[in-house]
Amino acid sequence: MPVNVLVAFDGSPLSERALAYAIETFPDASITSMYVINPLDSVIDVEAGGLPVAEDWHENAKEVATEIHTTATDLAAERNTELVTVTEVGKPARAISEYADDHDVDQIVMGSHGRSGIDRALLGSVAETVTRRARIPVTIVS
């Protein structure tokens, strides 16, 4: 059984299912919920919103991360589970894989696709990339 489980969590219904799956399947594991701030999403927002958005993108992204971590923590608390939350900045697939390598993670759990932006349009590209790159088991929840 895995000791350290990483759940990619973006607040989408599939990431909520992935978190529930991890908690139920690995009740004795330490579970970390990870949200990745993707700078590419900010470029798209800046293109749409102009300079005011550009100046505040990182602060806005951190606020979104805090909200998403609160959702994850609340879902875990409903299942009497403590959760570690982590925010990384970068390309989601790379950030998830590198975090797993650097933090002795032995299982990754994630939804089959994300909630918004480019990742949503590519429908599952992050999950596919993580599955190909990971040196550990990856469970995809759909």
XYZ file of N, CA, C and O in Angstrom:
568
model
N 0.832 -1.195 0.000
C 0.000 0.000 0.000
C 0.871 1.251 0.000
O 1.879 1.299 0.696
N 0.469 2.251 -0.757
C 1.227 3.500 -0.793
C 1.257 4.197 0.564
O 0.309 4.124 1.336
N 2.358 4.878 0.812
C 2.519 5.646 2.039
C 2.227 7.120 1.779
O 1.608 7.790 2.591
N 2.673 7.624 0.629
C 2.491 9.033 0.257
C 1.749 9.119 -1.074
O 2.279 8.701 -2.101
N 0.545 9.680 -1.020
C -0.307 9.784 -2.204
C -0.448 11.252 -2.579
O -0.737 12.094 -1.727
N -0.260 11.539 -3.855
C -0.435 12.886 -4.377
C -1.700 12.920 -5.222
O -1.861 12.113 -6.138
N -2.597 13.867 -4.895
C -3.822 14.047 -5.667
C -3.741 15.390 -6.373
O -3.596 16.431 -5.734
N -3.820 15.355 -7.703
C -3.886 16.594 -8.473
C -5.303 17.131 -8.318
O -6.268 16.455 -8.666
N -5.419 18.336 -7.756
C -6.748 18.862 -7.408
C -6.907 20.270 -7.957
O -6.143 21.172 -7.619
N -7.915 20.434 -8.824
C -8.173 21.756 -9.402
C -9.580 22.259 -9.106
O -10.011 23.264 -9.652
N -10.301 21.557 -8.245
C -11.651 21.967 -7.883
C -12.724 21.441 -8.812
O -13.912 21.661 -8.579
N -12.350 20.746 -9.864
C -13.336 20.188 -10.789
C -14.023 18.984 -10.146
O -13.495 18.376 -9.210
N -15.197 18.623 -10.655
C -15.867 17.422 -10.128
C -14.995 16.173 -10.213
O -14.994 15.356 -9.299
N -14.223 16.033 -11.295
C -13.361 14.848 -11.403
C -12.227 14.877 -10.386
O -11.827 13.824 -9.875
N -11.705 16.054 -10.079
C -10.654 16.100 -9.058
C -11.250 15.817 -7.678
O -10.582 15.222 -6.830
N -12.494 16.216 -7.454
C -13.163 15.869 -6.197
C -13.341 14.363 -6.091
O -13.114 13.780 -5.022
N -13.710 13.726 -7.204
C -13.834 12.265 -7.204
C -12.479 11.604 -6.979
O -12.375 10.586 -6.290
N -11.423 12.182 -7.560
C -10.081 11.634 -7.375
C -9.657 11.719 -5.914
O -9.087 10.770 -5.365
N -9.957 12.844 -5.273
C -9.611 12.994 -3.860
C -10.388 11.997 -3.007
O -9.815 11.331 -2.131
N -11.678 11.858 -3.260
C -12.488 10.888 -2.516
C -11.948 9.473 -2.729
O -11.842 8.690 -1.772
N -11.590 9.154 -3.959
C -11.026 7.839 -4.263
C -9.751 7.600 -3.460
O -9.561 6.531 -2.866
N -8.866 8.583 -3.445
C -7.596 8.431 -2.728
C -7.835 8.214 -1.238
O -7.195 7.359 -0.618
N -8.736 8.981 -0.671
C -9.023 8.860 0.769
C -9.612 7.495 1.090
O -9.217 6.849 2.069
N -10.536 7.036 0.258
C -11.196 5.753 0.515
C -10.286 4.563 0.222
O -10.305 3.565 0.926
N -9.465 4.672 -0.796
C -8.633 3.547 -1.224
C -7.357 3.418 -0.413
O -6.861 2.304 -0.209
N -6.826 4.554 0.050
C -5.565 4.552 0.793
C -5.755 5.228 2.149
O -5.152 6.277 2.420
N -6.574 4.634 3.020
C -6.923 5.302 4.282
C -5.744 5.522 5.231
O -5.806 6.423 6.079
N -4.693 4.737 5.099
C -3.552 4.880 6.002
C -2.427 5.735 5.412
O -1.406 5.953 6.066
N -2.603 6.211 4.204
C -1.559 6.986 3.532
C -1.625 8.455 3.931
O -2.671 8.970 4.331
N -0.501 9.121 3.787
C -0.442 10.572 3.894
C -0.861 11.110 2.523
O -0.273 10.741 1.508
N -1.883 11.971 2.500
C -2.405 12.458 1.228
C -2.099 13.935 1.071
O -2.371 14.743 1.961
N -1.537 14.271 -0.077
C -1.224 15.656 -0.418
C -2.073 16.045 -1.618
O -2.102 15.334 -2.622
N -2.742 17.172 -1.498
C -3.516 17.730 -2.595
C -2.675 18.828 -3.241
O -2.197 19.732 -2.560
N -2.515 18.751 -4.559
C -1.681 19.724 -5.261
C -2.504 20.498 -6.281
O -3.240 19.911 -7.079
N -2.340 21.825 -6.238
C -2.915 22.696 -7.258
C -1.751 23.365 -7.985
O -0.808 23.838 -7.350
N -1.831 23.399 -9.301
C -0.762 23.996 -10.097
C -1.271 25.271 -10.764
O -2.269 25.244 -11.491
N -0.584 26.364 -10.480
C -0.851 27.628 -11.161
C -0.109 27.566 -12.485
O 1.116 27.474 -12.514
N -0.866 27.590 -13.561
C -0.285 27.487 -14.894
C -0.117 28.881 -15.485
O -1.110 29.536 -15.807
N 1.117 29.371 -15.645
C 1.320 30.706 -16.220
C 0.704 30.866 -17.609
O 0.342 31.975 -17.990
N 0.565 29.787 -18.352
C -0.056 29.868 -19.672
C -1.498 30.373 -19.568
O -1.952 31.160 -20.389
N -2.208 29.930 -18.533
C -3.571 30.428 -18.321
C -3.567 31.931 -18.102
O -4.466 32.635 -18.553
N -2.561 32.442 -17.401
C -2.495 33.877 -17.148
C -2.259 34.651 -18.436
O -2.784 35.752 -18.613
N -1.487 34.098 -19.355
C -1.250 34.759 -20.637
C -2.573 34.922 -21.380
O -2.859 35.985 -21.944
N -3.377 33.900 -21.358
C -4.687 33.963 -22.015
C -5.556 35.024 -21.339
O -6.217 35.823 -22.002
N -5.550 35.053 -20.001
C -6.324 36.058 -19.260
C -5.831 37.468 -19.572
O -6.632 38.389 -19.723
N -4.531 37.645 -19.647
C -3.949 38.958 -19.940
C -4.346 39.408 -21.345
O -4.694 40.566 -21.570
N -4.301 38.480 -22.301
C -4.710 38.819 -23.669
C -6.148 39.310 -23.691
O -6.484 40.243 -24.415
N -6.993 38.715 -22.885
C -8.405 39.095 -22.856
C -8.643 40.356 -22.030
O -9.491 41.167 -22.358
N -7.870 40.518 -20.931
C -8.150 41.601 -19.995
C -7.209 42.774 -20.010
O -7.465 43.782 -19.356
N -6.095 42.677 -20.697
C -5.169 43.797 -20.805
C -4.262 43.964 -19.597
O -4.119 43.088 -18.749
N -3.646 45.140 -19.514
C -2.625 45.434 -18.519
C -3.088 45.266 -17.072
O -2.345 44.718 -16.256
N -4.299 45.694 -16.694
C -4.693 45.495 -15.290
C -4.647 44.033 -14.859
O -4.248 43.717 -13.748
N -5.027 43.141 -15.741
C -4.975 41.712 -15.433
C -3.525 41.253 -15.325
O -3.172 40.469 -14.447
N -2.681 41.767 -16.195
C -1.264 41.379 -16.196
C -0.597 41.718 -14.872
O 0.220 40.958 -14.361
N -0.933 42.857 -14.315
C -0.298 43.297 -13.069
C -0.704 42.450 -11.871
O 0.062 42.303 -10.929
N -1.895 41.894 -11.911
C -2.425 41.181 -10.751
C -2.536 39.674 -10.941
O -3.065 38.993 -10.073
N -2.051 39.137 -12.050
C -2.324 37.741 -12.348
C -1.838 36.788 -11.268
O -2.533 35.842 -10.913
N -0.646 37.018 -10.739
C -0.105 36.069 -9.769
C -0.881 36.114 -8.454
O -1.179 35.071 -7.870
N -1.208 37.314 -7.989
C -2.009 37.433 -6.758
C -3.380 36.793 -6.953
O -3.871 36.094 -6.066
N -3.990 37.038 -8.109
C -5.291 36.429 -8.388
C -5.190 34.908 -8.427
O -6.051 34.199 -7.917
N -4.131 34.402 -9.039
C -3.934 32.954 -9.116
C -3.731 32.346 -7.728
O -4.230 31.255 -7.442
N -3.013 33.053 -6.852
C -2.816 32.557 -5.487
C -4.133 32.547 -4.711
O -4.363 31.638 -3.914
N -5.003 33.530 -4.962
C -6.320 33.544 -4.310
C -7.160 32.355 -4.773
O -7.830 31.708 -3.959
N -7.110 32.073 -6.066
C -7.824 30.911 -6.593
C -7.273 29.636 -5.950
O -8.033 28.757 -5.540
N -5.958 29.536 -5.836
C -5.338 28.363 -5.213
C -5.818 28.190 -3.779
O -6.132 27.071 -3.355
N -5.907 29.277 -3.043
C -6.382 29.211 -1.659
C -7.813 28.688 -1.604
O -8.142 27.834 -0.767
N -8.669 29.177 -2.489
C -10.056 28.699 -2.534
C -10.118 27.210 -2.863
O -10.886 26.459 -2.266
N -9.307 26.796 -3.808
C -9.297 25.388 -4.203
C -8.771 24.512 -3.076
O -9.306 23.439 -2.799
N -7.742 24.976 -2.375
C -7.230 24.217 -1.223
C -8.280 24.122 -0.119
O -8.392 23.082 0.546
N -9.049 25.165 0.072
C -10.114 25.136 1.080
C -11.143 24.072 0.709
O -11.593 23.304 1.565
N -11.505 24.009 -0.557
C -12.448 22.988 -1.017
C -11.899 21.590 -0.750
O -12.603 20.725 -0.225
N -10.642 21.369 -1.096
C -10.027 20.053 -0.883
C -9.977 19.699 0.596
O -10.307 18.580 0.994
N -9.572 20.664 1.417
C -9.474 20.432 2.852
C -10.850 20.112 3.445
O -10.970 19.220 4.289
N -11.863 20.835 2.999
C -13.225 20.582 3.484
C -13.712 19.192 3.080
O -14.322 18.481 3.886
N -13.439 18.795 1.838
C -13.835 17.456 1.387
C -13.136 16.367 2.206
O -13.744 15.363 2.562
N -11.865 16.576 2.494
C -11.125 15.604 3.307
C -11.666 15.565 4.732
O -11.822 14.486 5.323
N -11.969 16.730 5.291
C -12.496 16.801 6.662
C -13.834 16.069 6.774
O -14.114 15.426 7.798
N -14.659 16.143 5.727
C -15.934 15.415 5.716
C -15.713 13.907 5.826
O -16.591 13.183 6.256
N -14.527 13.469 5.445
C -14.182 12.047 5.495
C -13.187 11.752 6.622
O -12.502 10.738 6.595
N -13.112 12.698 7.570
C -12.225 12.562 8.741
C -10.778 12.298 8.354
O -10.100 11.460 8.951
N -10.312 13.021 7.357
C -8.944 12.857 6.869
C -8.237 14.200 6.873
O -8.794 15.195 6.429
N -7.008 14.196 7.372
C -6.184 15.400 7.286
C -5.496 15.407 5.932
O -5.122 14.363 5.401
N -5.306 16.612 5.427
C -4.773 16.761 4.078
C -3.678 17.813 4.086
O -3.810 18.853 4.716
N -2.604 17.526 3.390
C -1.561 18.518 3.151
C -1.874 19.141 1.796
O -2.197 18.427 0.853
N -1.792 20.472 1.706
C -2.031 21.132 0.425
C -0.755 21.816 -0.050
O 0.017 22.335 0.742
N -0.563 21.775 -1.368
C 0.637 22.331 -1.985
C 0.217 23.085 -3.243
O -0.631 22.614 -3.996
N 0.859 24.234 -3.458
C 0.673 24.981 -4.696
C 2.016 25.058 -5.411
O 3.025 25.392 -4.799
N 2.013 24.727 -6.676
C 3.198 24.835 -7.515
C 2.857 25.751 -8.693
O 1.687 25.920 -9.040
N 3.872 26.323 -9.303
C 3.687 27.158 -10.485
C 4.443 26.509 -11.633
O 5.609 26.134 -11.482
N 3.773 26.342 -12.762
C 4.422 25.765 -13.929
C 3.442 25.020 -14.797
O 2.229 25.131 -14.631
N 3.973 24.240 -15.704
C 3.132 23.388 -16.537
C 2.614 22.261 -15.649
O 3.413 21.577 -14.984
N 1.308 22.057 -15.606
C 0.756 21.084 -14.652
C 1.368 19.691 -14.709
O 1.744 19.151 -13.666
N 1.497 19.105 -15.878
C 2.031 17.742 -15.956
C 3.455 17.671 -15.413
O 3.796 16.764 -14.650
N 4.273 18.631 -15.788
C 5.654 18.648 -15.312
C 5.708 18.878 -13.798
O 6.459 18.208 -13.088
N 4.900 19.817 -13.298
C 4.907 20.127 -11.864
C 4.476 18.920 -11.038
O 5.077 18.624 -9.999
N 3.465 18.215 -11.504
C 2.985 17.032 -10.779
C 4.060 15.946 -10.765
O 4.378 15.385 -9.711
N 4.634 15.673 -11.919
C 5.659 14.630 -12.012
C 6.897 14.972 -11.186
O 7.434 14.117 -10.460
N 7.352 16.212 -11.265
C 8.543 16.615 -10.508
C 8.289 16.596 -9.006
O 9.154 16.167 -8.234
N 7.116 17.042 -8.584
C 6.799 17.012 -7.155
C 6.802 15.565 -6.655
O 7.357 15.270 -5.596
N 6.197 14.686 -7.420
C 6.165 13.272 -7.020
C 7.572 12.708 -6.882
O 7.884 12.011 -5.910
N 8.442 13.028 -7.835
C 9.827 12.549 -7.780
C 10.585 13.114 -6.587
O 11.369 12.415 -5.948
N 10.357 14.389 -6.289
C 11.121 15.081 -5.252
C 10.619 14.851 -3.831
O 11.311 15.203 -2.873
N 9.419 14.276 -3.673
C 8.819 14.174 -2.336
C 8.414 12.748 -1.970
O 7.494 12.543 -1.169
N 9.076 11.768 -2.504
C 8.837 10.364 -2.139
C 7.374 9.944 -2.262
O 6.873 9.157 -1.458
N 6.690 10.467 -3.267
C 5.309 10.061 -3.523
C 5.348 8.683 -4.164
O 6.172 8.412 -5.030
N 4.448 7.785 -3.726
C 4.436 6.465 -4.335
C 3.141 6.149 -5.067
O 2.981 5.042 -5.587
N 2.231 7.124 -5.170
C 0.997 6.941 -5.933
C 0.473 8.327 -6.300
O 0.443 9.215 -5.446
N 0.078 8.504 -7.552
C -0.576 9.739 -7.995
C -2.007 9.387 -8.365
O -2.256 8.377 -9.025
N -2.937 10.233 -7.927
C -4.342 10.063 -8.282
C -4.814 11.377 -8.883
O -4.560 12.450 -8.326
N -5.493 11.299 -10.027
C -5.968 12.521 -10.672
C -7.185 12.237 -11.541
O -7.418 11.096 -11.938
N -7.934 13.305 -11.813
C -9.064 13.192 -12.720
C -8.579 13.060 -14.148
O -7.450 13.419 -14.479
N -9.468 12.583 -15.012
C -9.070 12.362 -16.395
C -8.885 13.649 -17.184
O -8.200 13.645 -18.196
N -9.477 14.748 -16.718
C -9.224 16.042 -17.334
C -9.564 17.160 -16.362
O -10.265 16.952 -15.378
N -9.028 18.358 -16.655
C -9.135 19.484 -15.743
C -10.386 20.312 -15.925
O -11.273 19.979 -16.693
N -10.393 21.442 -15.223
C -11.615 22.216 -15.154
C -11.716 23.371 -16.126
O -12.804 23.833 -16.418
N -10.591 23.921 -16.585
C -10.712 25.122 -17.405
C -9.484 25.349 -18.262
O -8.507 24.612 -18.186
N -9.563 26.394 -19.047
C -8.408 26.853 -19.810
C -7.958 25.864 -20.860
O -8.707 25.026 -21.342
N -6.699 25.978 -21.210
C -6.097 25.135 -22.246
C -6.219 23.667 -21.873
O -6.517 22.828 -22.718
N -6.000 23.333 -20.600
C -6.035 21.933 -20.187
C -7.393 21.314 -20.475
O -7.491 20.170 -20.900
N -8.462 22.066 -20.258
C -9.803 21.559 -20.519
C -10.000 21.356 -22.023
O -10.564 20.371 -22.453
N -9.506 22.299 -22.820
C -9.661 22.206 -24.268
C -8.931 20.992 -24.826
O -9.379 20.370 -25.787
N -7.799 20.646 -24.248
C -7.027 19.505 -24.735
C -7.510 18.184 -24.154
O -7.001 17.127 -24.501
N -8.495 18.246 -23.304
C -9.196 17.091 -22.761
C -8.283 15.928 -22.372
O -8.117 14.970 -23.103
N -7.674 16.068 -21.255
C -6.924 14.957 -20.711
C -5.444 14.953 -20.999
O -4.761 13.988 -20.681
N -4.916 16.000 -21.589
C -3.498 16.005 -21.932
C -2.615 15.942 -20.695
O -1.562 15.317 -20.723
N -3.022 16.580 -19.601
C -2.221 16.540 -18.379
C -2.199 15.127 -17.814
O -1.139 14.589 -17.492
N -3.353 14.508 -17.719
C -3.421 13.139 -17.197
C -2.601 12.185 -18.062
O -1.865 11.336 -17.551
N -2.708 12.341 -19.365
C -1.946 11.473 -20.269
C -0.447 11.668 -20.089
O 0.317 10.705 -20.014
N -0.007 12.906 -20.012
C 1.416 13.198 -19.871
C 1.959 12.697 -18.542
O 3.038 12.102 -18.487
N 1.216 12.925 -17.460
C 1.659 12.444 -16.152
C 1.769 10.923 -16.178
O 2.741 10.360 -15.677
N 0.799 10.267 -16.757
C 0.819 8.805 -16.820
C 2.043 8.303 -17.586
O 2.680 7.332 -17.172
N 2.400 8.981 -18.666
C 3.570 8.564 -19.448
C 4.880 8.846 -18.729
O 5.823 8.064 -18.816
N 4.963 9.971 -18.006
C 6.227 10.387 -17.397
C 6.482 9.799 -16.008
O 7.633 9.705 -15.585
N 5.437 9.471 -15.303
C 5.579 9.074 -13.899
C 6.355 7.771 -13.755
O 6.208 6.844 -14.567
N 7.155 7.731 -12.722
C 7.922 6.514 -12.401
C 7.193 5.666 -11.373
O 7.720 4.662 -10.912
N 6.003 6.115 -11.000
C 5.196 5.446 -9.984
C 3.794 5.212 -10.547
O 3.440 5.780 -11.578
N 2.978 4.400 -9.879
C 1.621 4.189 -10.373
C 0.791 5.480 -10.380
O 0.900 6.315 -9.479
N -0.018 5.611 -11.421
C -0.940 6.735 -11.558
C -2.334 6.161 -11.741
O -2.546 5.313 -12.601
N -3.260 6.627 -10.932
C -4.653 6.228 -11.069
C -5.425 7.393 -11.649
O -5.373 8.501 -11.102
N -6.116 7.154 -12.748
C -6.915 8.178 -13.411
C -8.389 7.887 -13.087
O -8.887 6.800 -13.356
N -9.044 8.899 -12.521
C -10.451 8.770 -12.146
C -11.292 9.512 -13.180
O -10.984 10.634 -13.546
N -12.353 8.843 -13.658
C -13.230 9.510 -14.629
C -14.673 9.431 -14.199
O -15.008 8.844 -13.235
